Short mmCIF file of C-alpha atoms in Angstrom, two decimals:
data_model
loop_
_atom_site.label_atom_id
_atom_site.label_comp_id
_atom_site.label_asym_id
_atom_site.label_seq_id
_atom_site.Cartn_x
_atom_site.Cartn_y
_atom_site.Cartn_z
CA MET H 29 -95.45 -96.40 88.15
CA ASP H 30 -93.95 -99.16 86.05
CA ASP H 31 -90.14 -99.05 86.11
CA THR H 32 -89.91 -99.75 82.37
CA ALA H 33 -91.79 -96.52 81.59
CA LEU H 34 -89.67 -94.75 84.19
CA VAL H 35 -86.44 -95.86 82.55
CA SER H 36 -87.71 -94.75 79.11
CA GLY H 37 -88.63 -91.35 80.56
CA LEU H 38 -85.20 -91.00 82.17
CA ILE H 39 -83.47 -91.83 78.89
CA GLU H 40 -85.52 -89.08 77.23
CA HIS H 41 -84.69 -86.65 80.08
CA GLU H 42 -88.38 -86.19 80.86
CA ASP H 43 -89.15 -84.07 83.91
CA TRP H 44 -91.98 -86.35 85.06
CA ALA H 45 -89.61 -89.34 85.08
CA LEU H 46 -87.17 -87.57 87.38
CA VAL H 47 -90.02 -86.60 89.68
CA ALA H 48 -91.41 -90.15 89.67
CA LEU H 49 -87.98 -91.66 90.31
CA ALA H 50 -87.41 -89.33 93.25
CA GLU H 51 -90.88 -90.00 94.65
CA LYS H 52 -90.49 -93.77 94.37
CA TYR H 53 -86.88 -94.33 95.36
CA GLN H 54 -85.34 -91.32 97.11
CA GLY H 55 -86.96 -92.09 100.49
CA PRO H 56 -86.22 -95.86 100.52
CA LEU H 57 -82.63 -95.31 99.32
CA TYR H 58 -82.14 -92.66 101.98
CA GLY H 59 -83.46 -95.05 104.65
CA TYR H 60 -81.15 -97.81 103.44
CA LEU H 61 -78.12 -95.53 103.34
CA PHE H 62 -78.98 -94.04 106.71
CA ARG H 63 -78.99 -97.50 108.24
CA MET H 64 -75.73 -98.29 106.47
CA THR H 65 -73.96 -95.13 107.64
CA GLY H 66 -75.90 -93.89 110.69
CA ASP H 67 -75.46 -90.31 109.45
CA SER H 68 -78.33 -88.45 107.82
CA TYR H 69 -76.17 -85.83 106.08
CA LEU H 70 -74.01 -88.53 104.56
CA ALA H 71 -77.07 -90.63 103.71
CA GLU H 72 -78.62 -87.68 101.84
CA ASP H 73 -75.37 -87.03 99.94
CA LEU H 74 -75.02 -90.69 99.00
CA THR H 75 -78.68 -90.91 97.97
CA GLN H 76 -78.20 -87.91 95.70
CA GLU H 77 -75.04 -89.43 94.24
CA THR H 78 -76.79 -92.78 93.72
CA ILE H 79 -79.62 -91.21 91.76
CA ILE H 80 -77.27 -89.01 89.72
CA ARG H 81 -75.12 -92.00 88.79
CA ALA H 82 -78.20 -94.02 87.92
CA ILE H 83 -79.57 -91.26 85.68
CA THR H 84 -76.30 -90.44 83.96
CA GLY H 85 -75.67 -94.10 83.30
CA ILE H 86 -79.27 -95.13 82.61
CA ARG H 87 -78.44 -96.36 79.10
CA GLN H 88 -76.15 -98.98 80.63
CA LEU H 89 -79.09 -100.62 82.43
CA ARG H 90 -79.90 -103.85 80.62
CA GLN H 91 -83.50 -104.37 79.54
CA ASP H 92 -83.87 -107.50 81.66
CA SER H 93 -82.39 -105.84 84.77
CA SER H 94 -84.38 -104.35 87.60
CA LEU H 95 -84.09 -100.60 88.15
CA LYS H 96 -84.62 -101.08 91.87
CA ALA H 97 -81.83 -103.62 92.20
CA TRP H 98 -79.56 -101.43 90.10
CA LEU H 99 -80.19 -98.39 92.29
CA TYR H 100 -79.49 -100.36 95.46
CA ARG H 101 -76.37 -101.81 93.89
CA ILE H 102 -75.04 -98.32 93.19
CA ALA H 103 -76.03 -97.20 96.71
CA SER H 104 -74.37 -100.21 98.30
CA ASN H 105 -71.15 -99.68 96.34
CA LEU H 106 -71.08 -95.99 97.21
CA ALA H 107 -71.52 -96.76 100.90
CA LYS H 108 -68.76 -99.38 100.79
CA ASP H 109 -66.44 -96.95 98.99
CA HIS H 110 -67.17 -94.40 101.67
CA PHE H 111 -66.34 -96.88 104.43
CA LYS H 112 -63.09 -97.77 102.72
CA ARG H 113 -62.09 -94.12 102.47
CA ALA H 114 -63.11 -93.38 106.05
CA SER H 115 -61.79 -96.61 107.59
CA SER H 116 -58.93 -94.79 109.31
CA VAL H 117 -61.30 -92.30 110.98
CA ARG H 118 -62.75 -93.44 114.31
CA GLU H 119 -65.60 -91.84 116.19
CA SER H 120 -64.62 -90.45 119.57
CA PRO H 121 -66.72 -91.48 122.61
CA SER H 122 -68.08 -87.94 122.86
CA ASP H 123 -69.28 -88.15 119.24
CA GLN H 124 -71.19 -91.30 120.11
CA VAL H 125 -72.92 -89.59 123.06
CA VAL H 126 -73.94 -86.69 120.80
CA ALA H 127 -75.17 -89.18 118.20
CA VAL H 128 -77.33 -90.94 120.79
CA LEU H 129 -78.78 -87.70 122.10
CA ASP H 130 -79.42 -86.38 118.61
CA GLY H 131 -81.06 -89.57 117.50
CA GLY H 132 -77.93 -90.80 115.82
CA ASP H 133 -78.65 -88.87 112.69
CA GLY H 134 -76.32 -86.00 113.36
CA ARG H 135 -79.16 -83.48 113.15
CA PRO H 136 -79.44 -81.63 116.46
CA GLY H 137 -82.74 -81.88 118.29
CA ALA H 138 -83.97 -85.15 116.79
CA ALA H 139 -84.28 -86.66 120.26
CA LEU H 140 -86.22 -83.63 121.42
CA ALA H 141 -88.56 -83.94 118.44
CA GLN H 142 -89.19 -87.57 119.36
CA GLY H 143 -89.96 -86.47 122.91
CA GLN H 144 -92.73 -84.33 121.49
CA ARG H 145 -94.70 -87.40 120.36
CA GLY H 146 -95.59 -87.98 124.00
CA MET H 147 -92.61 -89.88 125.37
CA LEU H 148 -90.82 -88.94 128.57
CA PRO H 149 -87.22 -87.72 128.11
CA GLU H 150 -85.93 -90.81 129.97
CA GLU H 151 -87.89 -93.08 127.63
CA VAL H 152 -86.54 -91.24 124.60
CA LEU H 153 -82.99 -91.59 125.94
CA GLU H 154 -83.50 -95.29 126.71
CA GLU H 155 -84.85 -95.93 123.22
CA LYS H 156 -81.97 -94.01 121.69
CA MET H 157 -79.45 -96.00 123.74
CA GLU H 158 -81.02 -99.25 122.57
CA ALA H 159 -81.02 -98.04 118.97
CA ALA H 160 -77.35 -97.13 119.35
CA ARG H 161 -76.69 -100.66 120.62
CA VAL H 162 -78.40 -102.10 117.53
CA ARG H 163 -76.45 -99.71 115.32
CA ALA H 164 -73.21 -100.79 117.00
CA ALA H 165 -74.09 -104.46 116.52
CA LEU H 166 -74.84 -103.86 112.83
CA ALA H 167 -71.58 -101.93 112.49
CA ALA H 168 -69.75 -104.92 113.94
CA LEU H 169 -70.91 -107.07 111.00
CA THR H 170 -68.83 -107.08 107.84
CA ASP H 171 -70.11 -104.93 104.97
CA ARG H 172 -71.31 -108.01 103.07
CA HIS H 173 -73.30 -109.40 105.99
CA ARG H 174 -74.75 -106.05 106.99
CA ASP H 175 -75.77 -105.36 103.41
CA VAL H 176 -77.80 -108.55 102.92
CA LEU H 177 -79.46 -108.15 106.29
CA LEU H 178 -80.49 -104.54 105.61
CA LEU H 179 -81.77 -105.39 102.14
CA ARG H 180 -83.72 -108.34 103.42
CA TYR H 181 -85.08 -107.02 106.69
CA TYR H 182 -85.64 -103.31 106.05
CA GLU H 183 -85.97 -103.13 102.28
CA GLU H 184 -87.98 -106.39 102.22
CA MET H 185 -86.18 -107.65 99.12
CA THR H 186 -86.42 -111.21 97.88
CA ILE H 187 -83.31 -113.39 97.79
CA GLU H 188 -83.33 -113.03 93.99
CA GLU H 189 -83.33 -109.25 94.26
CA ILE H 190 -80.51 -109.31 96.82
CA THR H 191 -78.58 -111.56 94.47
CA GLU H 192 -78.99 -108.96 91.75
CA VAL H 193 -77.95 -106.12 94.06
CA THR H 194 -74.89 -107.78 95.54
CA GLY H 195 -73.86 -109.80 92.51
CA ALA H 196 -73.27 -112.79 94.80
CA PRO H 197 -74.72 -116.24 94.03
CA MET H 198 -77.99 -117.19 95.70
CA GLY H 199 -76.38 -119.74 98.02
CA THR H 200 -73.88 -117.14 99.20
CA VAL H 201 -76.63 -114.62 99.88
CA LYS H 202 -78.56 -117.17 101.93
CA SER H 203 -75.51 -118.17 103.92
CA ARG H 204 -74.61 -114.51 104.57
CA LEU H 205 -78.14 -113.83 105.73
CA HIS H 206 -78.14 -116.84 108.10
CA TYR H 207 -74.80 -115.78 109.49
CA ALA H 208 -75.84 -112.11 109.94
CA ILE H 209 -79.01 -113.05 111.80
CA ARG H 210 -77.19 -115.53 114.05
CA LYS H 211 -74.45 -113.02 114.79
CA LEU H 212 -76.93 -110.29 115.68
CA GLU H 213 -78.87 -112.70 117.91
CA ASP H 214 -75.59 -113.45 119.68
CA MET H 215 -74.72 -109.81 120.10
CA LEU H 216 -78.11 -108.34 120.98
CA VAL H 217 -80.35 -111.03 122.43
CA GLU H 218 -77.85 -113.09 124.39
CA GLU H 219 -76.16 -109.97 125.72
CA GLU H 220 -79.55 -108.87 127.00
CA VAL H 221 -80.20 -112.27 128.63
CA GLY H 222 -76.69 -112.30 130.12
CA MET G 30 -91.38 -103.46 108.87
CA GLY G 31 -89.40 -106.62 108.71
CA VAL G 32 -88.60 -109.56 106.54
CA GLN G 33 -91.60 -111.30 104.93
CA ALA G 34 -90.32 -114.87 104.47
CA SER G 35 -89.52 -115.33 108.13
CA GLU G 36 -90.03 -119.09 107.77
CA GLU G 37 -86.85 -119.30 105.72
CA PHE G 38 -84.79 -116.85 107.75
CA PRO G 39 -86.37 -116.74 111.20
CA VAL G 40 -85.70 -113.72 113.40
CA SER G 41 -86.46 -114.06 117.10
CA PRO G 42 -89.07 -111.64 118.53
CA GLN G 43 -86.38 -110.01 120.69
CA LEU G 44 -84.13 -109.40 117.69
CA LYS G 45 -87.11 -108.16 115.68
CA SER G 46 -88.02 -105.60 118.34
CA SER G 47 -84.38 -104.46 118.50
CA LEU G 48 -84.11 -104.13 114.71
CA ASP G 49 -87.40 -102.26 114.56
CA LEU G 50 -85.88 -99.58 116.79
CA LEU G 51 -83.56 -98.62 113.99
CA ALA G 52 -86.17 -96.64 112.14
CA ALA G 53 -84.82 -94.44 109.38
CA PRO G 54 -85.83 -90.79 109.74
CA PRO G 55 -87.96 -89.24 107.00
CA LEU G 56 -86.21 -87.37 104.21
CA PRO G 57 -84.82 -84.08 105.53
CA PRO G 58 -86.80 -80.98 104.50
CA GLY G 59 -85.73 -79.74 101.09
CA ALA G 60 -83.96 -83.02 100.15
CA ARG G 61 -86.22 -83.51 97.12
CA GLU G 62 -85.56 -79.99 95.81
CA ARG G 63 -81.81 -80.34 96.38
CA LEU G 64 -81.82 -83.61 94.45
CA MET G 65 -83.76 -82.15 91.52
CA ALA G 66 -81.49 -79.12 91.31
CA ARG G 67 -78.34 -81.27 91.44
CA VAL G 68 -79.61 -83.71 88.81
CA ARG G 69 -80.51 -80.84 86.47
CA GLU G 70 -77.13 -79.22 87.04
CA VAL G 71 -75.18 -82.43 86.42
CA THR G 72 -77.16 -83.45 83.33
CA ALA G 73 -76.90 -79.93 81.88
CA GLN G 74 -73.10 -80.12 82.31
CA GLN G 75 -73.09 -83.55 80.73
CA LEU G 76 -75.16 -82.37 77.78
CA GLY G 77 -72.98 -79.31 77.20
CA GLY G 78 -75.34 -76.76 78.69
CA VAL G 79 -78.57 -78.20 77.27
CA GLN G 80 -81.27 -78.07 79.95
CA ALA G 81 -82.70 -81.49 80.84
CA PHE G 82 -85.42 -82.68 83.20
CA GLN G 83 -87.14 -79.29 83.08
CA ALA G 84 -90.88 -78.95 83.69
CA PRO G 85 -92.63 -77.68 80.54
CA ALA G 86 -93.12 -73.91 80.69
CA GLY G 87 -96.53 -72.98 82.07
CA SER G 88 -97.25 -76.46 83.41
CA PHE G 89 -98.95 -77.12 86.72
CA ARG G 90 -95.78 -78.77 87.99
CA GLU G 91 -93.71 -75.68 87.19
CA ALA G 92 -96.19 -73.60 89.15
CA MET G 93 -96.14 -76.02 92.08
CA GLU G 94 -92.38 -76.12 92.18
CA ALA G 95 -92.22 -72.34 92.18
CA ALA G 96 -94.88 -72.22 94.89
CA ARG G 97 -93.22 -74.70 97.19
CA GLU G 98 -89.90 -72.88 97.01
CA GLY G 99 -91.38 -70.18 99.24
CA SER G 100 -93.33 -70.18 102.47
CA PRO G 101 -96.97 -71.30 102.10
CA TYR G 102 -98.01 -67.84 103.23
CA GLN G 103 -95.78 -65.86 100.87
CA LEU G 104 -97.57 -63.84 98.21
CA GLY G 105 -95.23 -64.99 95.44
CA GLY G 106 -96.05 -68.66 96.01
CA ILE G 107 -99.78 -67.99 96.03
CA LEU G 108 -99.63 -65.89 92.86
CA TRP G 109 -97.79 -68.70 91.09
CA LEU G 110 -100.68 -71.01 91.92
CA VAL G 111 -103.35 -68.64 90.69
CA ARG G 112 -102.63 -69.41 87.02
CA PRO G 113 -103.22 -73.20 87.13
CA GLN G 114 -106.17 -72.73 89.50
CA VAL G 115 -107.81 -70.42 86.99
CA ARG G 116 -107.81 -73.31 84.50
CA LEU G 117 -109.33 -75.58 87.12
CA LEU G 118 -112.42 -73.41 87.56
CA GLY G 119 -113.78 -74.07 84.09
CA PRO G 120 -115.74 -71.88 81.64
CA LEU G 121 -119.10 -72.40 83.39
CA PHE G 122 -117.89 -70.55 86.47
CA TRP G 123 -116.88 -67.47 84.47
CA LEU G 124 -120.02 -67.45 82.32
CA ILE G 125 -122.48 -67.86 85.21
CA SER G 126 -120.88 -65.13 87.29
CA ILE G 127 -120.95 -62.73 84.32
CA ALA G 128 -124.60 -63.63 83.63
CA VAL G 129 -125.64 -63.13 87.27
CA MET G 130 -123.88 -59.77 87.43
CA ALA G 131 -125.33 -58.60 84.09
CA ALA G 132 -128.82 -59.56 85.24
CA GLY G 133 -128.25 -57.54 88.40
CA VAL G 134 -127.31 -54.44 86.39
CA LEU G 135 -130.29 -54.78 84.07
CA LEU G 136 -132.80 -55.38 86.86
CA THR G 137 -131.57 -52.67 89.21
CA PRO G 138 -133.28 -49.69 87.47
CA LEU G 139 -136.61 -51.59 87.60
CA THR G 140 -136.33 -52.14 91.33
CA LEU G 141 -135.03 -48.78 92.40
CA ASN G 142 -137.42 -48.38 95.31
CA ALA G 143 -136.99 -51.89 96.62
CA GLY G 144 -135.10 -52.58 99.86
CA VAL G 145 -132.25 -54.23 97.99
CA TRP G 146 -130.66 -53.82 94.60
CA PRO G 147 -130.26 -56.79 92.25
CA VAL G 148 -126.75 -55.63 91.36
CA SER G 149 -125.72 -56.09 95.01
CA LEU G 150 -127.54 -59.38 95.32
CA GLY G 151 -125.91 -60.64 92.13
CA ALA G 152 -122.38 -59.74 93.20
CA VAL G 153 -122.73 -61.53 96.52
CA LEU G 154 -124.57 -64.54 95.09
CA ALA G 155 -121.89 -65.02 92.42
CA THR G 156 -119.22 -64.91 95.11
CA VAL G 157 -120.94 -67.43 97.40
CA ILE G 158 -121.55 -69.84 94.53
CA GLY G 159 -118.02 -69.28 93.25
CA LEU G 160 -116.54 -70.08 96.65
CA ALA G 161 -118.65 -73.21 96.95
CA TYR G 162 -117.52 -74.29 93.50
CA SER G 163 -113.84 -73.58 94.03
CA LEU G 164 -113.76 -75.27 97.45
CA ARG G 165 -115.85 -78.27 96.36
CA ALA G 166 -112.82 -80.55 96.72
CA THR G 167 -113.24 -80.34 100.50
CA TYR G 168 -116.44 -82.29 99.94
CA TYR G 169 -115.36 -84.67 97.20
CA ASN G 170 -112.45 -87.07 97.52
CA THR G 171 -110.36 -85.00 95.14
CA VAL G 172 -109.02 -83.27 98.23
CA GLU G 173 -106.85 -86.35 98.75
CA ILE G 174 -105.20 -85.78 95.39
CA GLU G 175 -104.61 -82.17 96.34
CA HIS G 176 -103.02 -83.31 99.59
CA SER G 177 -100.59 -85.47 97.66
CA CYS G 178 -99.27 -82.36 95.87
CA PRO G 179 -96.07 -81.04 97.36
CA ILE G 180 -97.68 -77.75 98.33
CA GLU G 181 -99.57 -76.56 101.37
CA PRO G 182 -103.40 -76.66 101.30
CA ALA G 183 -103.26 -73.06 102.55
CA GLN G 184 -101.65 -72.06 99.25
CA LEU G 185 -104.38 -73.75 97.22
CA VAL G 186 -107.14 -72.21 99.33
CA ALA G 187 -105.61 -68.75 99.10
CA ALA G 188 -105.14 -69.08 95.34
CA ARG G 189 -108.74 -70.18 94.73
CA VAL G 190 -110.37 -67.68 97.06
CA SER G 191 -108.25 -64.91 95.52
CA ILE G 192 -109.50 -65.84 92.05
CA VAL G 193 -113.17 -65.88 93.08
CA LEU G 194 -112.94 -62.77 95.21
CA PHE G 195 -110.99 -60.62 92.76
CA TRP G 196 -112.99 -61.82 89.77
CA ASN G 197 -116.27 -60.90 91.46
CA ILE G 198 -114.94 -57.59 92.73
CA ILE G 199 -113.88 -56.74 89.17
CA LEU G 200 -117.30 -57.78 87.84
CA ALA G 201 -119.13 -55.88 90.58
CA SER G 202 -117.01 -52.80 89.91
CA ALA G 203 -117.88 -53.00 86.24
CA ALA G 204 -121.54 -53.49 87.18
CA THR G 205 -121.32 -50.47 89.49
CA ILE G 206 -120.00 -48.27 86.68
CA LEU G 207 -122.82 -49.44 84.39
CA THR G 208 -125.44 -48.90 87.11
CA MET G 209 -124.11 -45.38 87.73
CA ARG G 210 -124.55 -44.68 84.04
CA LEU G 211 -128.13 -45.95 84.14
CA LEU G 212 -128.93 -44.21 87.46
CA PRO G 213 -126.83 -41.06 87.84
CA SER G 214 -128.70 -40.08 91.02
CA VAL G 215 -127.34 -43.05 93.00
CA LEU G 216 -124.41 -42.35 95.34
CA LEU G 217 -121.31 -44.31 94.40
CA SER G 218 -120.26 -44.99 98.01
CA GLN G 219 -123.70 -46.37 98.88
CA LEU G 220 -123.77 -48.61 95.85
CA VAL G 221 -120.27 -49.97 96.47
CA LEU G 222 -120.94 -50.57 100.17
CA SER G 223 -124.22 -52.35 99.37
CA TRP G 224 -122.29 -55.16 97.67
CA LEU G 225 -118.81 -54.93 99.17
CA ALA G 226 -119.91 -55.27 102.82
CA PRO G 227 -122.03 -58.42 102.36
CA LEU G 228 -119.52 -59.82 99.86
CA LEU G 229 -116.58 -59.63 102.30
CA PHE G 230 -118.72 -60.76 105.24
CA LEU G 231 -120.14 -63.80 103.45
CA THR G 232 -116.73 -64.67 101.96
CA GLY G 233 -115.35 -64.90 105.51
CA VAL G 234 -118.28 -66.99 106.76
CA VAL G 235 -118.34 -69.33 103.74
CA LEU G 236 -114.57 -69.83 103.76
CA TRP G 237 -114.38 -70.50 107.49
CA VAL G 238 -117.31 -72.93 107.52
CA SER G 239 -116.25 -74.65 104.26
CA LEU G 240 -112.74 -75.37 105.49
CA ARG G 241 -113.85 -76.37 108.98
CA PHE G 242 -116.99 -78.35 108.19
CA GLY G 243 -116.95 -78.95 104.42
CA SER G 244 -118.06 -76.98 101.39
CA VAL G 245 -121.70 -78.17 101.60
CA ALA G 246 -122.11 -76.63 105.04
CA GLY G 247 -120.25 -73.50 103.95
CA SER G 248 -122.24 -72.88 100.82
CA ALA G 249 -125.57 -73.75 102.53
CA LEU G 250 -124.89 -71.24 105.28
CA GLY G 251 -123.74 -68.63 102.75
CA LEU G 252 -126.86 -69.03 100.63
CA GLY G 253 -129.01 -69.10 103.78
CA LEU G 254 -127.58 -65.80 105.02
CA TRP G 255 -127.95 -64.33 101.55
CA ALA G 256 -131.61 -65.40 101.47
CA VAL G 257 -132.24 -64.02 104.97
CA GLN G 258 -130.86 -60.65 103.87
CA LEU G 259 -133.03 -60.74 100.77
CA VAL G 260 -136.30 -61.88 102.37
CA GLY G 261 -135.97 -60.04 105.65
CA ASN G 262 -134.52 -56.80 104.32
CA VAL G 263 -137.39 -54.69 105.62
CA HIS G 264 -137.25 -56.13 109.13
CA LEU G 265 -133.49 -56.22 109.55
CA GLY G 266 -133.08 -52.45 109.85
CA VAL G 267 -129.42 -51.47 110.11
CA LEU G 268 -128.46 -55.15 109.88
CA ASN G 269 -129.65 -55.22 106.28
CA LEU G 270 -126.27 -55.17 104.57
CA PHE G 271 -127.77 -55.08 101.08
CA SER G 272 -129.74 -51.93 101.76
CA PRO G 273 -128.84 -49.27 99.23
CA ALA G 274 -129.67 -46.46 101.64
CA ILE G 275 -127.38 -45.82 104.60
CA ILE G 276 -129.81 -43.97 106.82
CA SER G 277 -127.66 -43.51 109.89
CA SER G 278 -124.10 -43.68 111.12
CA GLU G 279 -125.08 -47.00 112.73
CA GLY G 280 -125.74 -48.41 109.27
CA LEU G 281 -122.25 -47.37 108.18
CA THR G 282 -120.72 -48.82 111.35
CA VAL G 283 -122.50 -52.14 110.79
CA ARG G 284 -121.16 -52.34 107.24
CA ILE G 285 -117.59 -51.54 108.28
CA ALA G 286 -117.85 -54.07 111.13
CA ALA G 287 -119.22 -56.70 108.71
CA MET G 288 -116.32 -56.12 106.32
CA GLY G 289 -113.80 -56.28 109.18
CA LEU G 290 -115.36 -59.47 110.53
CA GLY G 291 -115.38 -61.04 107.05
CA ILE G 292 -111.69 -60.23 106.49
CA ALA G 293 -110.77 -61.49 109.98
CA LEU G 294 -112.69 -64.76 109.43
CA SER G 295 -111.05 -65.25 106.03
CA LEU G 296 -107.56 -64.73 107.42
CA ALA G 297 -108.20 -66.98 110.44
CA ALA G 298 -109.60 -69.75 108.21
CA TRP G 299 -106.71 -69.45 105.78
CA ARG G 300 -104.07 -69.65 108.51
CA ARG G 301 -105.68 -72.81 109.87
CA SER G 302 -106.58 -74.32 106.50
CA SER G 303 -103.55 -76.63 106.22
CA ARG G 304 -104.25 -78.18 109.62
CA TRP G 305 -108.02 -78.44 109.07
CA LEU G 306 -107.73 -79.98 105.62
CA GLU G 307 -105.19 -82.53 106.86
CA GLN G 308 -107.72 -83.61 109.48
CA GLY G 309 -110.35 -83.79 106.73
CA PRO G 310 -113.48 -81.69 106.43
CA GLY G 311 -115.96 -82.35 109.19
CA ILE G 312 -118.68 -83.68 106.95
#
């Protein structure tokens, strides 16, 4: 559905617009926030908050602005706020082991569920360990670098869209993206070779 | 998954395979409903208690939302779906079934000594055709649209079969009362069994085959069995379910067994319907 019609429907508090918004953006926003936070409960809460803020402030969205970029901008800011608030809290090593075994999403049994798609338990564990390594490497990036990488790689946004989400100039976005990719290559690929 | 313009921002294959491991899980069950409820709550507070983002009363969406709140096999959810499904059947369905049943009542006194009664034939024929009509989406591509609804196919199947079955049982009961008025000598139990036994048996067969192999196969088999009962009524003996006369206890046993088998087939097909319809009808 066209986002312009969606925005009009949301302004009018139409039920179909809420349903369409949720169908179109709830899943992608949840995926983005899950990758940002590594916690599915938190990702769901932040997704809900993102959509509520977008709806309650829908009249502030300029006509020439993209709804998608606006939603991701809210989501990104909410995630950053969360990190700021939680910066003093550190995960204990035992938490990390539980996260790996549970698929990193905090929901018990996720690893077991994956095992049911025909993988051996050792393969599931190996894949989870590797995913945890990627998650750790992403967590080692600064918020700004991680954000552009996630938007570009997983959300498949254009540089223009990322510019709109982050509010940073195009040159800055490009340089952040170059840096994030190079840094991850250093951390993941070269570590593997070493 | 992965960045499209890789020429501008190249990612090595090793890094790509590592990043691809970080798949986001699907939305947790109930996340959509929790979001809707929270948005409605927050906007209602914001608007000073005025309800916003509510589905119009009596709409299909309202029915679907009520249905998906419960288990796909809960009676409440199915009953909620009956109302919009009734609209889906269209006036032709109701008119034809009434016409078939009325013809059965009118013709029965003229064929009193025949091996079968038109009132019984009519009740069963209307049911078989009704089932074929209500399950036609398993043949046409509309089933894909139904799959995109946030409700279980089992709920839709149960709702539609309930409509057809109960509508025809009501019509056949009315036809039975009229026939009893026209023919006071006929035994009520014999008349009821002469349509109820084949009706439940063929409902089970048609439903099972329609969901497993498509509605064309289901309705063809249903009509075929109906025709066999009609044409071969003299030769079928106790297996003639339409026979108005229950000569022996074997005849009664066959009818009870046919009803039991029909109910068992219906329940088995319904329980498996979600899985079968996801795989697609085997046509």
